[in-house]
mmCIF file of C-alpha atoms in Angstrom:
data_model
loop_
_atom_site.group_PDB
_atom_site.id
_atom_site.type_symbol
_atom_site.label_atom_id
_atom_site.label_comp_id
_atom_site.label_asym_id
_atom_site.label_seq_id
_atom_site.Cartn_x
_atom_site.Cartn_y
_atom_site.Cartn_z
ATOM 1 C CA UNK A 21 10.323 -4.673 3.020
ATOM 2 C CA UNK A 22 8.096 -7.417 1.644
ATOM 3 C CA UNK A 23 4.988 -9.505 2.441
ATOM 4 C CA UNK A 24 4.715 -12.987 3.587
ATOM 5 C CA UNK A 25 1.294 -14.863 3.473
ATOM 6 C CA UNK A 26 0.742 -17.329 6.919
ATOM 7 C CA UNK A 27 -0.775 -21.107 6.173
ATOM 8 C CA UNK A 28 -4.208 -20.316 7.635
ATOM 9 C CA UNK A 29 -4.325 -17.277 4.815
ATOM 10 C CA UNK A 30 -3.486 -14.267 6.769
ATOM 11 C CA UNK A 31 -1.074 -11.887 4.949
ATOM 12 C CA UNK A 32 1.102 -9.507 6.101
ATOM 13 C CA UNK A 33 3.068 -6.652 4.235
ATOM 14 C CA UNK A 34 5.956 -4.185 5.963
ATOM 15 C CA UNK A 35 9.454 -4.630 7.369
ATOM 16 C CA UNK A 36 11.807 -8.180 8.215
ATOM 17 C CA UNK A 37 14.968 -7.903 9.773
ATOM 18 C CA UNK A 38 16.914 -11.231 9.142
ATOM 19 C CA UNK A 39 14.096 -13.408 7.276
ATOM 20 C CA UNK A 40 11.483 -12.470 10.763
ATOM 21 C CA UNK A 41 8.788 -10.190 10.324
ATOM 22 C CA UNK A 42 10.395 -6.798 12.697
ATOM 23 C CA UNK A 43 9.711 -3.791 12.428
ATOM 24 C CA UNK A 44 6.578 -1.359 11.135
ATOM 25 C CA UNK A 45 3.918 -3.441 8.989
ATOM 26 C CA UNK A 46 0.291 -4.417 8.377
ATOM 27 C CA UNK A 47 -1.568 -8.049 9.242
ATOM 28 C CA UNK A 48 -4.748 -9.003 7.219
ATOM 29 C CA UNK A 49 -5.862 -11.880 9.301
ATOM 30 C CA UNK A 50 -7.822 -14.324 8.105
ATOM 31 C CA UNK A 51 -9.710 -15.016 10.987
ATOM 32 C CA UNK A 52 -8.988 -12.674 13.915
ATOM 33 C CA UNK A 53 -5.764 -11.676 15.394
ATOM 34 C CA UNK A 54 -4.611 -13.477 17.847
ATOM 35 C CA UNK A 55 -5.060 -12.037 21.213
ATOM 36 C CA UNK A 56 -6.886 -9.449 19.947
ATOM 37 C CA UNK A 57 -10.893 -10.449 19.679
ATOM 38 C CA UNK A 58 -12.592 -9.086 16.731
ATOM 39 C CA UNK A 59 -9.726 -8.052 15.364
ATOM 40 C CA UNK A 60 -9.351 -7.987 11.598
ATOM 41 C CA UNK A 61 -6.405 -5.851 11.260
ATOM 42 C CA UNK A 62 -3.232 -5.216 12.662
ATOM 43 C CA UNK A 63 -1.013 -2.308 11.751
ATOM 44 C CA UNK A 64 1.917 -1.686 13.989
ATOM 45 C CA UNK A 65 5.283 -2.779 15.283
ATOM 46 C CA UNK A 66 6.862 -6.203 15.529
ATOM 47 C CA UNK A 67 9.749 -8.245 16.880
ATOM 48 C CA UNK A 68 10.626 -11.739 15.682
ATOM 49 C CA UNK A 69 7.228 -12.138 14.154
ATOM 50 C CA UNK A 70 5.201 -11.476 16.955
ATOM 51 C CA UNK A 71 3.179 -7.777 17.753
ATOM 52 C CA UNK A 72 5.790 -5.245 20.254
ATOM 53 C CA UNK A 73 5.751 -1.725 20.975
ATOM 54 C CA UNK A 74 3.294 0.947 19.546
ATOM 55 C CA UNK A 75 -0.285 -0.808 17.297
ATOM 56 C CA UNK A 76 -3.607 -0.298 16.697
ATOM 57 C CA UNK A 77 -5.941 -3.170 16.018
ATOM 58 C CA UNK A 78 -8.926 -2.780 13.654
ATOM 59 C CA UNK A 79 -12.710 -4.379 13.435
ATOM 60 C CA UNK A 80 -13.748 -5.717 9.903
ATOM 61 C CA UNK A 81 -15.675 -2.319 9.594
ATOM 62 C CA UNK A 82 -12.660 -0.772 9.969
ATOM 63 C CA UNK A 83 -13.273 1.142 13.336
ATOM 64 C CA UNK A 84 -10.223 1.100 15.667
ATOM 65 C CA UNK A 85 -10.841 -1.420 18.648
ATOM 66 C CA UNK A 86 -7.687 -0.746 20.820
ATOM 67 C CA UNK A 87 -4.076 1.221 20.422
ATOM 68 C CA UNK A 88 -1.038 1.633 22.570
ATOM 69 C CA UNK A 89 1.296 -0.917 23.557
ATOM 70 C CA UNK A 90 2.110 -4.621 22.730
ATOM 71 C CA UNK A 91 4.332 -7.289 24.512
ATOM 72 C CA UNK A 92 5.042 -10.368 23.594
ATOM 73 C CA UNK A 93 2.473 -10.820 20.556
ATOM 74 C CA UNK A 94 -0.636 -9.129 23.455
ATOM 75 C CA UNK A 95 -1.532 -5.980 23.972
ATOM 76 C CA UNK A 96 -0.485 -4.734 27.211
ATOM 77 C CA UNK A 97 -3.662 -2.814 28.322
ATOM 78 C CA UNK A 98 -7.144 -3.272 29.185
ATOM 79 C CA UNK A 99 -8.727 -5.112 25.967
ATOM 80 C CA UNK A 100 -10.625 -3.513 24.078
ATOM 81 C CA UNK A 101 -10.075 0.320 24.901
ATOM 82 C CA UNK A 102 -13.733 2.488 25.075
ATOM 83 C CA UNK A 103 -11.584 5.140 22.705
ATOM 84 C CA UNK A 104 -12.852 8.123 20.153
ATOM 85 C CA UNK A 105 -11.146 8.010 17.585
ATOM 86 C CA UNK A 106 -11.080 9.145 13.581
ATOM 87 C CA UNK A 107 -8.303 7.033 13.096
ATOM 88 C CA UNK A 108 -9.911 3.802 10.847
ATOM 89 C CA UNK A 109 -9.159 1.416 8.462
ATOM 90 C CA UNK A 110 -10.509 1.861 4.872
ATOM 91 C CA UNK A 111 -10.459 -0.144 1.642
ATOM 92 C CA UNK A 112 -11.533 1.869 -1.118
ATOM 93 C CA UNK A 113 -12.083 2.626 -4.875
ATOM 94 C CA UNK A 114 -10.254 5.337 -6.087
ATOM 95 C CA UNK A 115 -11.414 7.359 -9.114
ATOM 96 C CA UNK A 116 -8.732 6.528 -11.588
ATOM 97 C CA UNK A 117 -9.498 3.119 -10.629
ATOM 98 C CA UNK A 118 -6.592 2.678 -8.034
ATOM 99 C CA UNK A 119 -7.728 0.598 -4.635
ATOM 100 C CA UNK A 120 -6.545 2.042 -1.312
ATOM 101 C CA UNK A 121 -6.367 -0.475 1.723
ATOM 102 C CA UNK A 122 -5.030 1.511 4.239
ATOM 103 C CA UNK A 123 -5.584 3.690 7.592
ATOM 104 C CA UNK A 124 -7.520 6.866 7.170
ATOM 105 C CA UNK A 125 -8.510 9.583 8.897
ATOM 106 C CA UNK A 126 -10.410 13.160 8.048
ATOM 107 C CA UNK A 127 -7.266 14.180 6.420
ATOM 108 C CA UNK A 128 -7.192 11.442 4.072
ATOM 109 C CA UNK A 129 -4.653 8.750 4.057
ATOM 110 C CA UNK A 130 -2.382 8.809 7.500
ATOM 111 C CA UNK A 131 -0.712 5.694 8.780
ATOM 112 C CA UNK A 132 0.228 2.399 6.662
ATOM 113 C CA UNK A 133 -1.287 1.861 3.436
ATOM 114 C CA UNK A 134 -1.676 -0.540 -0.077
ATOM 115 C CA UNK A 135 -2.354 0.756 -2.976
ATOM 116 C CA UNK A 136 -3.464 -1.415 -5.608
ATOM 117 C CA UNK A 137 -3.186 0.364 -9.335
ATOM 118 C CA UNK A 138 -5.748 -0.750 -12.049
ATOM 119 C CA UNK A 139 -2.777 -2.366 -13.913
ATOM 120 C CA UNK A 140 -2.105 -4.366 -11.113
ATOM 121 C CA UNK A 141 0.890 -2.970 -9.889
ATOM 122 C CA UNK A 142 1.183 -2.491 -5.968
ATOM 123 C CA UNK A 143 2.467 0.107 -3.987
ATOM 124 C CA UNK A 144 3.322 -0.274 0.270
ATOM 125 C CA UNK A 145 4.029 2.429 2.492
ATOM 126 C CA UNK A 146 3.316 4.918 5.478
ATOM 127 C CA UNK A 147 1.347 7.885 5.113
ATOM 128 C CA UNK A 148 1.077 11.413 5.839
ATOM 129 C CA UNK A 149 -1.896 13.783 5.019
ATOM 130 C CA UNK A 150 -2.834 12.299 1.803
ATOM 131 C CA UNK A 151 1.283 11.781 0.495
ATOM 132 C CA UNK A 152 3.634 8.970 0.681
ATOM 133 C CA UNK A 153 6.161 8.920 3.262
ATOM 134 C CA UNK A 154 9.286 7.236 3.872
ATOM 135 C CA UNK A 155 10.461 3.974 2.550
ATOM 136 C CA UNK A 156 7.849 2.459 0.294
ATOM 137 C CA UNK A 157 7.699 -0.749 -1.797
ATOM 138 C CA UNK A 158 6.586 -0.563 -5.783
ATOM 139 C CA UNK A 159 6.092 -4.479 -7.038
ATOM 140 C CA UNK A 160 4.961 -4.135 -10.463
ATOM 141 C CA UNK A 161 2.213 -6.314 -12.024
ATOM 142 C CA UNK A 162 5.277 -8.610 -13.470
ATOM 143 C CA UNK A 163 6.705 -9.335 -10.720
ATOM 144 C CA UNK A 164 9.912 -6.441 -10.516
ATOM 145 C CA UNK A 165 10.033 -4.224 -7.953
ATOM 146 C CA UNK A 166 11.990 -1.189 -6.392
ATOM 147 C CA UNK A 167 12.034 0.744 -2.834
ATOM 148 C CA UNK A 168 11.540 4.171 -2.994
ATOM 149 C CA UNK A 169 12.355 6.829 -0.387
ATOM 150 C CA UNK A 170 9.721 9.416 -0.536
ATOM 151 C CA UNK A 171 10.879 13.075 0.949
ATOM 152 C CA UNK A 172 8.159 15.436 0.586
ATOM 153 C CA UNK A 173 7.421 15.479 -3.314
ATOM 154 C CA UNK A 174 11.016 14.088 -3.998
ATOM 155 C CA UNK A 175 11.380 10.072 -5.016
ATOM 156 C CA UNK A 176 14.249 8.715 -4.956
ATOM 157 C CA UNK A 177 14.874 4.655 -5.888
ATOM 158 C CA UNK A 178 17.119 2.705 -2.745
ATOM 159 C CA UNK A 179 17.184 -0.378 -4.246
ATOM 160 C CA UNK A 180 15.538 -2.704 -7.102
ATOM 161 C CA UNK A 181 14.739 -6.056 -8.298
ATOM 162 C CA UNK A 182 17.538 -5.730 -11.288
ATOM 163 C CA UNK A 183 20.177 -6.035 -8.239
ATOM 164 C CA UNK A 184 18.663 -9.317 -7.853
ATOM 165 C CA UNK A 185 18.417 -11.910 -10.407
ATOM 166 C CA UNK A 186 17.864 -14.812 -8.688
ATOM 167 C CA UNK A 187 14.112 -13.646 -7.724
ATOM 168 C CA UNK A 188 11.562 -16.553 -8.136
ATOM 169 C CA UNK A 189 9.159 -15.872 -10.536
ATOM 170 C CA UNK A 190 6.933 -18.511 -8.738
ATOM 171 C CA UNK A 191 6.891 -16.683 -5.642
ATOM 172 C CA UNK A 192 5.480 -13.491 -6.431
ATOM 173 C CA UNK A 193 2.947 -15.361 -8.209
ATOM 174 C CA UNK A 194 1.998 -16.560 -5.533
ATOM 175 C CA UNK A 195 2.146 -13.434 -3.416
ATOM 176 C CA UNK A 196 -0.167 -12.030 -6.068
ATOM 177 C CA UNK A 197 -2.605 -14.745 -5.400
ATOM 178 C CA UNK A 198 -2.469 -14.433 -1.951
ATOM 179 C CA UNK A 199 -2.944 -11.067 -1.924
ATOM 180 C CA UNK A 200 -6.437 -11.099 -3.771
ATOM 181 C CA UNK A 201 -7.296 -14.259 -1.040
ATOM 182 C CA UNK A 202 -6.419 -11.889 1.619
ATOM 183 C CA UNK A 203 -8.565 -8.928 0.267
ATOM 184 C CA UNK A 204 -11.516 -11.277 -0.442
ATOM 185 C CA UNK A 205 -11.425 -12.421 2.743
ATOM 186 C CA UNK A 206 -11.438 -8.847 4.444
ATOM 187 C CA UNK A 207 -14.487 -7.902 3.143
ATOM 188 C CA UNK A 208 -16.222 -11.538 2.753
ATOM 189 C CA UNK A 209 -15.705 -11.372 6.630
ATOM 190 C CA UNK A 210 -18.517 -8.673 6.905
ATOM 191 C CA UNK A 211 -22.082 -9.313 6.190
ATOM 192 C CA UNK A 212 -22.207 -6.480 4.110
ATOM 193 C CA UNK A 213 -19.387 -7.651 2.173
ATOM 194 C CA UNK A 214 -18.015 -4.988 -0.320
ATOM 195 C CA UNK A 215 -20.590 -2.725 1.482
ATOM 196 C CA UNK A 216 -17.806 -2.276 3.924
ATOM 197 C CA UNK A 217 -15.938 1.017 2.165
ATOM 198 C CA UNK A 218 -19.200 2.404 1.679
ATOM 199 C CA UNK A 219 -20.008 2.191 5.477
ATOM 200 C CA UNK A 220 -17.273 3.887 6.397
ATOM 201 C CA UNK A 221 -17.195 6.314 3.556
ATOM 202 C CA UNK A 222 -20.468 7.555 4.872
ATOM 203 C CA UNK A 223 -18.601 9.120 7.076
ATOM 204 C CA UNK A 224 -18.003 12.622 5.487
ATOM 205 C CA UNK A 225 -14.802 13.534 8.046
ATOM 206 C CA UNK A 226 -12.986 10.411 7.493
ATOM 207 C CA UNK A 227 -13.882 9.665 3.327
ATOM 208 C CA UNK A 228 -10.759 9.716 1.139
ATOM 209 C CA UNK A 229 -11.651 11.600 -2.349
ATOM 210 C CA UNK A 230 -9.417 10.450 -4.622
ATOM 211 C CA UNK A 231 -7.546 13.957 -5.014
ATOM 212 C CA UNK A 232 -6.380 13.442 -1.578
ATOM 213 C CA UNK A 233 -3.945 10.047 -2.148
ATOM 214 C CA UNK A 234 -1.171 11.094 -4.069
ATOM 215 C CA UNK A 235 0.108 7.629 -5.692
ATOM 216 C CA UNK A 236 2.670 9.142 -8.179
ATOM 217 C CA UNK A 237 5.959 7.155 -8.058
ATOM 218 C CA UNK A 238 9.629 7.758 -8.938
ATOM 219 C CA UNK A 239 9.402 9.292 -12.080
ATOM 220 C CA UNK A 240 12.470 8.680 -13.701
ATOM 221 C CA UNK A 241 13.223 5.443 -12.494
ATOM 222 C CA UNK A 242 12.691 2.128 -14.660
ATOM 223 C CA UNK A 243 9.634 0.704 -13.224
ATOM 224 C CA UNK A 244 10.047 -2.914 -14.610
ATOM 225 C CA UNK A 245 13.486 -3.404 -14.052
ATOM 226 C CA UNK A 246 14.485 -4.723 -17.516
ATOM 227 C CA UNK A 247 17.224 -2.931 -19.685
ATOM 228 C CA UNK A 248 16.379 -1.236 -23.029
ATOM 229 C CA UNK A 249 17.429 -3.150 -25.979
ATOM 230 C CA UNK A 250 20.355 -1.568 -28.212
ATOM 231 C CA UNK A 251 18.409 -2.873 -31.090
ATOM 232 C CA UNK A 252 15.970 -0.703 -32.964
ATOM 233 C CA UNK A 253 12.994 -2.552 -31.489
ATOM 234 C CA UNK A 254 9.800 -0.879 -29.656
ATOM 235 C CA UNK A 255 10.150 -1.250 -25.410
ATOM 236 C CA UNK A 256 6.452 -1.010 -23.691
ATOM 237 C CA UNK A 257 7.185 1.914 -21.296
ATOM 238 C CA UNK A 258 8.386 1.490 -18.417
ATOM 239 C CA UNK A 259 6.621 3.984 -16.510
ATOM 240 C CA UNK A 260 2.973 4.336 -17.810
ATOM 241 C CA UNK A 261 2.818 -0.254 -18.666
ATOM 242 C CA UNK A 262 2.168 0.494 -22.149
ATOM 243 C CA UNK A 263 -0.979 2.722 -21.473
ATOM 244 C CA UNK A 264 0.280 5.841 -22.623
ATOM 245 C CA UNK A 265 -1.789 7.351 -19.314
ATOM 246 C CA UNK A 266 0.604 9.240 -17.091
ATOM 247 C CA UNK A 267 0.824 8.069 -13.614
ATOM 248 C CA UNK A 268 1.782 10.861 -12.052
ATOM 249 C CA UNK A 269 -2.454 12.280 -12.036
ATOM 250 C CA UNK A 270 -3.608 8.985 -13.612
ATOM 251 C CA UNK A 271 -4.577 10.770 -17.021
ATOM 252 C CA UNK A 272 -6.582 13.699 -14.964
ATOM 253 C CA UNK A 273 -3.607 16.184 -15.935
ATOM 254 C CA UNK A 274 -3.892 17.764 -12.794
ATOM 255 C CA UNK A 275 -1.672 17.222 -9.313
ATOM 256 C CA UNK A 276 -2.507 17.957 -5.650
ATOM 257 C CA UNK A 277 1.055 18.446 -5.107
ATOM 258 C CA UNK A 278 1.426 21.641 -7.930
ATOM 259 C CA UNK A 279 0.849 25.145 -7.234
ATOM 260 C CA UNK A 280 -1.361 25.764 -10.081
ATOM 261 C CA UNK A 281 -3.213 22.012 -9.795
ATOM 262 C CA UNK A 282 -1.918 21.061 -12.843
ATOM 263 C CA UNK A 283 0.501 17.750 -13.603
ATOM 264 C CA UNK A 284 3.770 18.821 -15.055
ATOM 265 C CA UNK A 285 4.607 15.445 -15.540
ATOM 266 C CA UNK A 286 2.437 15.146 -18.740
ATOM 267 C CA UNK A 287 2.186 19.101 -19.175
ATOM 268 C CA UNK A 288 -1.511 18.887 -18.389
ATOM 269 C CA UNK A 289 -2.499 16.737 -21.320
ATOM 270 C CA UNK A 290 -2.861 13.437 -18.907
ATOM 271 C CA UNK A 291 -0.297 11.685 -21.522
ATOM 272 C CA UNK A 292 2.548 9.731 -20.008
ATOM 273 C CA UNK A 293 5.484 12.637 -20.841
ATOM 274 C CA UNK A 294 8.225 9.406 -20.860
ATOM 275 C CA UNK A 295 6.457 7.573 -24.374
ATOM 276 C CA UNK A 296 4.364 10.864 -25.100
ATOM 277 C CA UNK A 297 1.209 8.760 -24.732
ATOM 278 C CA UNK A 298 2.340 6.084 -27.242
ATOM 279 C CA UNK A 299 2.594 3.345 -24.714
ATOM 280 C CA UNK A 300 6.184 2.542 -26.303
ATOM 281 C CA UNK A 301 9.896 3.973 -26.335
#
């Protein structure tokens, strides 16, 4: 899993198989994508970079212009389809100050999905009803990152940036700035501008409240990848960045995934439980 930003400023973020974009995944285009007219976004499958089997193509106001099949980088049916759909594409503020790019629908988040956290960390994955599903990616704000298998309200880390060293520093840089290009352009693409999650949130049956994402990670894993010194010297947390806010509710204290409502992961008090709310360990 990873994300790989085009020369004319398109980005794309899901699965390569042998350095070639294959597999499931998400397209930002810059402009429109190609073969597909007034198409913003593309979220679907792929072979050897080009768009095969099963997608759905989005309009910059996020309304879905044509799904079913793909060969050879076109969609194989009449283009676009006169469909009803509640299926739509949605970039929106979250309360806790997270940003969700992502397909939507009345049950909150279903489909592919970014998360952006208000720390700057990122999150990538599929969707189900609101919860993270599958394989995602977690690329923290300094550049580390891990993939996380996601089982119902069990996260468990598959691999991680530590089994890596040779990562280039310059290159998520640059993936960072490319991915702020890409979002500017979605929106700048519309009249309306950053009016554009507002049009669709108007939309009572397909709005995501922010209760309905779940964007807790894996817990007990270390986030940024760097080993704790053996010295007696203060380490910013790896799991709440230093802010002391758990990130299981984001500092709410409660959890759509508990019985009760509330977060055992900072016993209700919104701390991170890992530091205590001290930001350090």
């Amino acid at each position: 899993m990873g994300y790989y930003l085009f020369k004319n400023g398109s980005i794309y973020a899901g699965d390569f198989y042998k350095n070639e974009i294959s597999g499931n995944g998400i397209l930002i285009s810059s402009g429109e994508v190609e073969n597909c007219p007034h198409s913003k976004v593309y979220v679907g499958n792929w072979q050897k970079g080009k768009k095969d089997g099963f997608g759905r193509c989005y309009d910059v106001y996020g309304n879905l212009l044509y799904q079913g099949q793909f060969n050879n980088d076109k969609p194989t049916e009449a283009y676009p389809l006169n469909i009803s759909s509640d299926k739509k594409i949605s970039f929106k503020w979250l309360e806790e100050g997270y940003y969700f790019l992502g397909e939507i629908n009345e049950n909150g988040a279903n489909g592919y999905g970014l998360i952006i956290f208000n720390n700057g960390d990122l999150w990538q994955s599929s969707f189900l009803n609101g919860k993270q599903k599958g394989i995602g990616l977690y690329l923290s704000y300094d550049g580390d990152w891990e993939t996380i298998n996601c089982v119902d309200d069990n996260r468990v880390v598959v691999s991680s940036s530590t089994e890596y060293e040779n990562q280039s520093k310059i290159a998520k840089s640059n993936f960072k700035q490319a991915l702020s290009a890409a979002l500017d352009n979605f929106l700048s693409a519309s009249q309306k501008g950053v009016e554009l999650a507002g049009s669709i949130s108007n939309n009572n049956n397909a709005g995501i409240q922010s209760s309905e994402i779940d964007v807790s990670t894996s817990g007990n894993s270390n986030m940024n990848g760097k080993p704790k010194s053996s010295k007696n010297v203060k380490v910013t947390c790896s799991l709440c960045k230093g802010t002391g806010v758990c990130r299981f509710c984001g500092g709410s204290g409660r959890s759509t995934t508990s019985k009760d409502g509330y977060c055992s992961g900072c016993h209700h008090n919104g701390k991170c439980n890992n530091c205590k709310g001290k930001g350090v360990v």
